[in-house]
Structure formats: C-alpha cells, structure tokens
mmCIF file of C-alpha atoms in Angstrom:
data_model
loop_
_atom_site.group_PDB
_atom_site.id
_atom_site.type_symbol
_atom_site.label_atom_id
_atom_site.label_comp_id
_atom_site.label_asym_id
_atom_site.label_seq_id
_atom_site.Cartn_x
_atom_site.Cartn_y
_atom_site.Cartn_z
ATOM 1 C CA SER A 1 -6.965 6.897 10.521
ATOM 2 C CA GLN A 2 -4.520 6.316 7.731
ATOM 3 C CA THR A 3 -2.221 8.887 6.284
ATOM 4 C CA ILE A 4 -0.412 8.329 2.995
ATOM 5 C CA HIS A 5 2.739 10.245 2.190
ATOM 6 C CA GLN A 6 3.927 10.529 -1.384
ATOM 7 C CA TRP A 7 6.932 12.416 -2.697
ATOM 8 C CA PRO A 8 7.894 14.290 -4.646
ATOM 9 C CA ALA A 9 4.653 16.134 -5.499
ATOM 10 C CA THR A 10 5.881 17.029 -8.981
ATOM 11 C CA LEU A 11 8.736 15.730 -11.071
ATOM 12 C CA VAL A 12 10.104 16.575 -14.532
ATOM 13 C CA GLN A 13 12.433 13.939 -15.900
ATOM 14 C CA PRO A 14 14.158 13.466 -19.295
ATOM 15 C CA VAL A 15 13.374 10.455 -21.366
ATOM 16 C CA GLY A 16 15.716 7.582 -20.543
ATOM 17 C CA SER A 17 16.322 8.693 -16.965
ATOM 18 C CA PRO A 18 15.506 6.493 -13.942
ATOM 19 C CA LEU A 19 12.572 6.971 -11.652
ATOM 20 C CA SER A 20 11.861 6.296 -8.014
ATOM 21 C CA LEU A 21 8.581 7.324 -6.336
ATOM 22 C CA GLU A 22 8.059 6.546 -2.706
ATOM 23 C CA CYS A 23 4.898 5.996 -0.733
ATOM 24 C CA THR A 24 4.697 5.459 3.021
ATOM 25 C CA VAL A 25 1.589 4.778 5.089
ATOM 26 C CA GLU A 26 0.853 5.621 8.707
ATOM 27 C CA GLY A 27 -1.949 4.570 11.004
ATOM 28 C CA THR A 28 -2.308 0.989 9.836
ATOM 29 C CA SER A 29 -0.306 -2.158 9.703
ATOM 30 C CA ASN A 30 0.077 -4.689 6.888
ATOM 31 C CA PRO A 31 -2.115 -2.771 4.498
ATOM 32 C CA ASN A 32 -2.794 -3.728 0.919
ATOM 33 C CA LEU A 33 -1.071 -1.048 -1.190
ATOM 34 C CA TYR A 34 -1.771 0.042 -4.695
ATOM 35 C CA TRP A 35 -0.109 2.144 -7.378
ATOM 36 C CA TYR A 36 -2.415 3.913 -9.834
ATOM 37 C CA ARG A 37 -1.646 6.112 -12.810
ATOM 38 C CA GLN A 38 -3.920 8.722 -14.303
ATOM 39 C CA ALA A 39 -3.015 9.924 -17.735
ATOM 40 C CA ALA A 40 -4.252 13.341 -18.850
ATOM 41 C CA GLY A 41 -8.014 13.285 -19.312
ATOM 42 C CA ARG A 42 -8.282 9.604 -18.496
ATOM 43 C CA GLY A 43 -9.365 7.412 -15.611
ATOM 44 C CA LEU A 44 -7.224 5.744 -13.035
ATOM 45 C CA GLN A 45 -5.378 2.665 -14.141
ATOM 46 C CA LEU A 46 -4.205 0.170 -11.545
ATOM 47 C CA LEU A 47 -0.499 -0.580 -12.115
ATOM 48 C CA PHE A 48 0.581 -2.690 -9.087
ATOM 49 C CA TYR A 49 -0.777 -3.994 -5.862
ATOM 50 C CA SER A 50 0.905 -5.549 -2.888
ATOM 51 C CA VAL A 51 -0.587 -7.578 0.001
ATOM 52 C CA GLY A 52 2.607 -7.723 2.012
ATOM 53 C CA ILE A 53 6.387 -7.280 2.141
ATOM 54 C CA GLY A 54 8.061 -8.470 -1.030
ATOM 55 C CA GLN A 55 4.687 -9.363 -2.634
ATOM 56 C CA ILE A 56 4.027 -7.499 -5.834
ATOM 57 C CA SER A 57 1.493 -8.160 -8.556
ATOM 58 C CA SER A 58 1.473 -6.309 -11.790
ATOM 59 C CA GLU A 59 -1.800 -5.471 -13.546
ATOM 60 C CA VAL A 60 -0.440 -4.328 -16.893
ATOM 61 C CA PRO A 61 2.810 -4.939 -18.790
ATOM 62 C CA GLN A 62 4.782 -1.795 -18.805
ATOM 63 C CA ASN A 63 8.041 0.038 -18.345
ATOM 64 C CA LEU A 64 7.641 0.253 -14.591
ATOM 65 C CA SER A 65 8.323 -1.928 -11.511
ATOM 66 C CA ALA A 66 7.323 -1.848 -7.903
ATOM 67 C CA SER A 67 8.773 -3.030 -4.630
ATOM 68 C CA ARG A 68 7.692 -3.254 -1.053
ATOM 69 C CA PRO A 69 10.748 -3.425 1.160
ATOM 70 C CA GLN A 70 8.887 -2.626 4.388
ATOM 71 C CA ASP A 71 5.384 -3.192 5.661
ATOM 72 C CA ARG A 72 4.288 0.453 5.112
ATOM 73 C CA GLN A 73 6.541 1.467 2.198
ATOM 74 C CA PHE A 74 5.746 0.997 -1.430
ATOM 75 C CA ILE A 75 8.171 2.139 -4.190
ATOM 76 C CA LEU A 76 7.514 2.638 -7.902
ATOM 77 C CA SER A 77 10.549 2.553 -10.195
ATOM 78 C CA SER A 78 11.730 2.668 -13.750
ATOM 79 C CA LYS A 79 15.228 2.145 -15.244
ATOM 80 C CA LYS A 80 14.535 4.220 -18.307
ATOM 81 C CA LEU A 81 11.524 6.562 -18.605
ATOM 82 C CA LEU A 82 9.398 6.874 -21.718
ATOM 83 C CA LEU A 83 7.324 9.847 -22.771
ATOM 84 C CA SER A 84 4.265 7.657 -22.255
ATOM 85 C CA ASP A 85 5.123 7.288 -18.541
ATOM 86 C CA SER A 86 3.947 10.857 -17.962
ATOM 87 C CA GLY A 87 0.970 11.097 -15.667
ATOM 88 C CA PHE A 88 -0.398 11.492 -12.137
ATOM 89 C CA TYR A 89 0.828 8.621 -9.922
ATOM 90 C CA LEU A 90 -1.242 7.784 -6.911
ATOM 91 C CA CYS A 91 -0.542 5.439 -4.026
ATOM 92 C CA ALA A 92 -3.577 4.026 -2.257
ATOM 93 C CA CYS A 93 -4.662 1.654 0.422
ATOM 94 C CA PRO A 94 -8.099 0.522 1.656
ATOM 95 C CA MET A 95 -9.701 2.723 4.213
ATOM 96 C CA LYS A 96 -10.960 -0.257 6.214
ATOM 97 C CA VAL A 97 -11.145 -3.913 5.440
ATOM 98 C CA GLY A 98 -12.845 -3.417 2.163
ATOM 99 C CA THR A 99 -12.367 -2.263 -1.378
ATOM 100 C CA GLU A 100 -12.598 1.439 -1.017
ATOM 101 C CA ALA A 101 -9.325 3.207 -1.731
ATOM 102 C CA PHE A 102 -7.807 6.061 0.183
ATOM 103 C CA PHE A 103 -5.319 8.001 -1.898
ATOM 104 C CA GLY A 104 -2.122 9.869 -1.191
ATOM 105 C CA GLN A 105 -1.618 13.359 -2.663
ATOM 106 C CA GLY A 106 0.000 11.967 -5.771
ATOM 107 C CA THR A 107 3.088 12.721 -7.820
ATOM 108 C CA ARG A 108 2.665 14.473 -11.165
ATOM 109 C CA LEU A 109 5.362 13.159 -13.491
ATOM 110 C CA THR A 110 6.248 14.839 -16.753
ATOM 111 C CA VAL A 111 8.711 13.048 -18.988
ATOM 112 C CA VAL A 112 10.367 15.432 -21.522
ATOM 113 C CA GLN B 1 -12.241 -7.344 -19.561
ATOM 114 C CA LYS B 2 -13.917 -5.595 -16.719
ATOM 115 C CA GLU B 3 -15.039 -2.091 -17.712
ATOM 116 C CA VAL B 4 -16.617 0.910 -16.087
ATOM 117 C CA GLU B 5 -18.170 3.506 -18.389
ATOM 118 C CA GLN B 6 -18.978 7.147 -17.721
ATOM 119 C CA ASN B 7 -20.028 10.038 -19.894
ATOM 120 C CA SER B 8 -17.006 12.357 -19.902
ATOM 121 C CA GLY B 9 -19.088 15.554 -19.994
ATOM 122 C CA PRO B 10 -18.858 18.322 -19.179
ATOM 123 C CA LEU B 11 -22.230 18.241 -17.456
ATOM 124 C CA SER B 12 -23.238 21.830 -16.865
ATOM 125 C CA VAL B 13 -25.948 22.628 -14.313
ATOM 126 C CA PRO B 14 -27.066 25.912 -12.718
ATOM 127 C CA GLU B 15 -26.483 26.511 -9.061
ATOM 128 C CA GLY B 16 -29.296 24.992 -6.977
ATOM 129 C CA ALA B 17 -30.210 22.324 -9.548
ATOM 130 C CA ILE B 18 -29.856 18.568 -9.308
ATOM 131 C CA ALA B 19 -26.826 17.113 -11.015
ATOM 132 C CA SER B 20 -27.224 13.489 -12.183
ATOM 133 C CA LEU B 21 -24.114 11.433 -12.945
ATOM 134 C CA ASN B 22 -24.288 7.987 -14.424
ATOM 135 C CA CYS B 23 -22.086 4.953 -14.604
ATOM 136 C CA THR B 24 -22.411 1.428 -16.128
ATOM 137 C CA TYR B 25 -20.269 -1.559 -15.463
ATOM 138 C CA SER B 26 -19.609 -4.819 -17.252
ATOM 139 C CA ASP B 27 -19.129 -7.415 -14.542
ATOM 140 C CA ARG B 28 -22.314 -8.817 -13.005
ATOM 141 C CA GLY B 29 -20.250 -10.186 -10.131
ATOM 142 C CA SER B 30 -19.376 -6.704 -8.883
ATOM 143 C CA GLN B 31 -20.255 -6.209 -5.166
ATOM 144 C CA SER B 32 -19.219 -2.693 -4.222
ATOM 145 C CA PHE B 33 -19.570 0.675 -5.857
ATOM 146 C CA PHE B 34 -17.975 4.008 -5.095
ATOM 147 C CA TRP B 35 -18.145 7.629 -6.154
ATOM 148 C CA TYR B 36 -15.039 9.774 -5.868
ATOM 149 C CA ARG B 37 -14.719 13.515 -6.399
ATOM 150 C CA GLN B 38 -11.487 14.803 -7.918
ATOM 151 C CA TYR B 39 -10.677 18.535 -8.060
ATOM 152 C CA SER B 40 -8.247 19.625 -10.755
ATOM 153 C CA GLY B 41 -4.699 18.646 -9.826
ATOM 154 C CA LYS B 42 -5.737 16.834 -6.669
ATOM 155 C CA SER B 43 -6.130 13.216 -5.716
ATOM 156 C CA PRO B 44 -9.615 11.577 -5.676
ATOM 157 C CA GLU B 45 -11.605 11.628 -2.417
ATOM 158 C CA LEU B 46 -14.333 9.173 -1.565
ATOM 159 C CA ILE B 47 -17.776 10.729 -1.260
ATOM 160 C CA MET B 48 -20.190 7.812 -1.434
ATOM 161 C CA PHE B 49 -20.242 4.030 -1.454
ATOM 162 C CA ILE B 50 -23.155 1.634 -2.000
ATOM 163 C CA TYR B 51 -23.343 -2.170 -1.804
ATOM 164 C CA SER B 52 -27.093 -2.915 -2.075
ATOM 165 C CA ASN B 53 -29.767 -2.226 -4.706
ATOM 166 C CA GLY B 54 -31.660 0.981 -4.150
ATOM 167 C CA ASP B 55 -30.868 4.407 -2.911
ATOM 168 C CA LYS B 56 -28.421 5.610 -0.318
ATOM 169 C CA GLU B 57 -28.482 9.216 0.886
ATOM 170 C CA ASP B 58 -25.806 11.278 2.565
ATOM 171 C CA GLY B 59 -26.507 14.937 2.873
ATOM 172 C CA ARG B 60 -26.945 16.407 -0.565
ATOM 173 C CA PHE B 61 -25.663 13.226 -2.239
ATOM 174 C CA THR B 62 -27.745 10.187 -3.193
ATOM 175 C CA ALA B 63 -26.207 7.087 -4.788
ATOM 176 C CA GLN B 64 -28.470 4.724 -6.671
ATOM 177 C CA LEU B 65 -27.671 1.173 -7.606
ATOM 178 C CA ASN B 66 -29.433 -1.246 -9.986
ATOM 179 C CA LYS B 67 -27.450 -4.476 -10.223
ATOM 180 C CA ALA B 68 -29.862 -6.000 -12.702
ATOM 181 C CA SER B 69 -29.187 -3.167 -15.149
ATOM 182 C CA GLN B 70 -25.526 -2.883 -14.055
ATOM 183 C CA TYR B 71 -26.073 0.787 -13.404
ATOM 184 C CA VAL B 72 -25.051 3.133 -10.654
ATOM 185 C CA SER B 73 -25.716 6.821 -10.397
ATOM 186 C CA LEU B 74 -24.961 9.782 -8.190
ATOM 187 C CA LEU B 75 -27.399 12.656 -7.590
ATOM 188 C CA ILE B 76 -26.241 15.932 -6.140
ATOM 189 C CA ARG B 77 -29.069 18.115 -4.879
ATOM 190 C CA ASP B 78 -28.813 21.921 -4.520
ATOM 191 C CA SER B 79 -25.654 21.915 -6.599
ATOM 192 C CA GLN B 80 -23.051 24.503 -5.560
ATOM 193 C CA PRO B 81 -20.145 25.947 -7.553
ATOM 194 C CA SER B 82 -17.816 24.145 -5.112
ATOM 195 C CA ASP B 83 -19.251 20.846 -6.446
ATOM 196 C CA SER B 84 -17.527 21.581 -9.785
ATOM 197 C CA ALA B 85 -15.061 18.688 -10.198
ATOM 198 C CA THR B 86 -14.613 15.431 -11.990
ATOM 199 C CA TYR B 87 -16.625 12.553 -10.491
ATOM 200 C CA LEU B 88 -15.097 9.115 -10.800
ATOM 201 C CA CYS B 89 -17.164 5.976 -10.566
ATOM 202 C CA ALA B 90 -15.345 2.935 -9.231
ATOM 203 C CA VAL B 91 -16.451 -0.683 -9.027
ATOM 204 C CA GLY B 92 -14.998 -3.269 -6.669
ATOM 205 C CA PHE B 93 -14.076 -6.725 -7.834
ATOM 206 C CA SER B 94 -13.181 -9.397 -5.380
ATOM 207 C CA GLY B 95 -10.792 -12.194 -6.297
ATOM 208 C CA GLY B 96 -8.010 -12.695 -3.819
ATOM 209 C CA TYR B 97 -7.460 -9.045 -3.224
ATOM 210 C CA ASN B 98 -9.555 -5.878 -3.197
ATOM 211 C CA LYS B 99 -9.422 -4.285 -6.653
ATOM 212 C CA LEU B 100 -11.144 -1.097 -7.879
ATOM 213 C CA ILE B 101 -11.757 -0.461 -11.537
ATOM 214 C CA PHE B 102 -12.324 3.210 -12.297
ATOM 215 C CA GLY B 103 -14.283 4.942 -14.948
ATOM 216 C CA ALA B 104 -12.700 7.844 -16.817
ATOM 217 C CA GLY B 105 -14.902 10.375 -14.876
ATOM 218 C CA THR B 106 -17.526 12.917 -15.635
ATOM 219 C CA ARG B 107 -16.646 16.576 -15.379
ATOM 220 C CA LEU B 108 -19.300 18.624 -13.579
ATOM 221 C CA ALA B 109 -19.530 22.366 -13.925
ATOM 222 C CA VAL B 110 -22.000 24.232 -11.677
ATOM 223 C CA HIS B 111 -22.463 27.762 -12.854
ATOM 224 C CA PRO B 112 -23.894 30.618 -10.652
#
C-alpha cells in the first residue's frame, strides 16, 4: 500500500519569503500526484497535478509552482509568499487506478 | 465550472441517532463519488465511495447516489461521539487524468 510523506508538518513564514514543500511517495511507481490546498473553513482546492516526471499542470493561476524531479517526488514552491498562501497543503495520489485520493499528513503553512 | 455543494453545518445529532449528510454536484458527466472524513487538524481519509445509482452499505455507513438528481448522501447509523468530524464530499471527473472536486464539507457534532 502507498505511503505519502510530507514535510514539514507545520511552517510559519514571513511574507515575501520563499517556500519549498516536499512530498515523496512509497509503495507505488509512476503515480499521478496532486497538490491540494485547504484554506481555513473551506474545501480542498486542487492546485497542481502531475502524471509523470517533469509533467506539471496547474489548475488555478497563483503565486505557487510545482515540480516533479523524480518519479515519486513532488515539490511545491514559491519565490515570494503572500498572506493568502496560508493554508493546509496536502499531497495526494490515487489509491488504485482510479480517482480516489489518498492524502499525506499535510503541511500547515502560516504566512505572517 | 464544476461545483460540489454541501451544507456547512454544524449538524448536531444525539449519540445513537442517524446522521444524514447531503451533497449536490453540477456536472452530469460525473462518474465517481466519494466521502471523506476529516478530523480537526488532520488530513482527509476516505470512508466510502460509490459509482452506481442506489445504496451502498459498509458497516454503519451507507452512501446513496441519485445521478438523475445529481445528489449523493451519506448516512451514519448509531452515531458515536468519535464520528464528530467534517465530512467532505468529492466528485470525480475524468478527462485525461483523474480529478476530484471537493465540497467545502459538513461539520458533524455527535453529542452524548
């Protein structure tokens, strides 16, 4: 079964600082990978998805970018954080060959 | 714009009662439907999925799907205080990759 590792678990960053969140997946190969964000009191918003190394699609225009340098590694980045980037960031992959998402433990980001 | 709507709640039910959670979706082409449970500060976990019209039962949980009405629901029988959480409805859209659209969630409170 898959295991998704995300780190750090919590992060407090000042406005204008850079960001790098990492997600690695075990127990599967060539998975589809997703980054979601959950703002306080709101649902999950899909930010990026990747079907393979170097393949990134963005769902919404924003201050963030994503990269997939290795098959089981997915990175979320920003050059300059905004207050509106605060939220709970979740990496996910399908549990099987389907649409259901299996989530990592998430990173709670607070931009101050 | 594909949308998934849920009543934000809170839905308050006494211990032992049936909790009924509802969700509507906008895209008639949707093929897969999921219910996730999210405890405060934690990542969502999948509890039910349903693909066909009708009911699907798993222990105390029953998912109900009506594609004609674009409506999916989750019933929790014999509700327990440990069921207190936010329940997220998610709808799968195919189109080159597996994509889930999430509702904002319904907060359920089960009181002794």
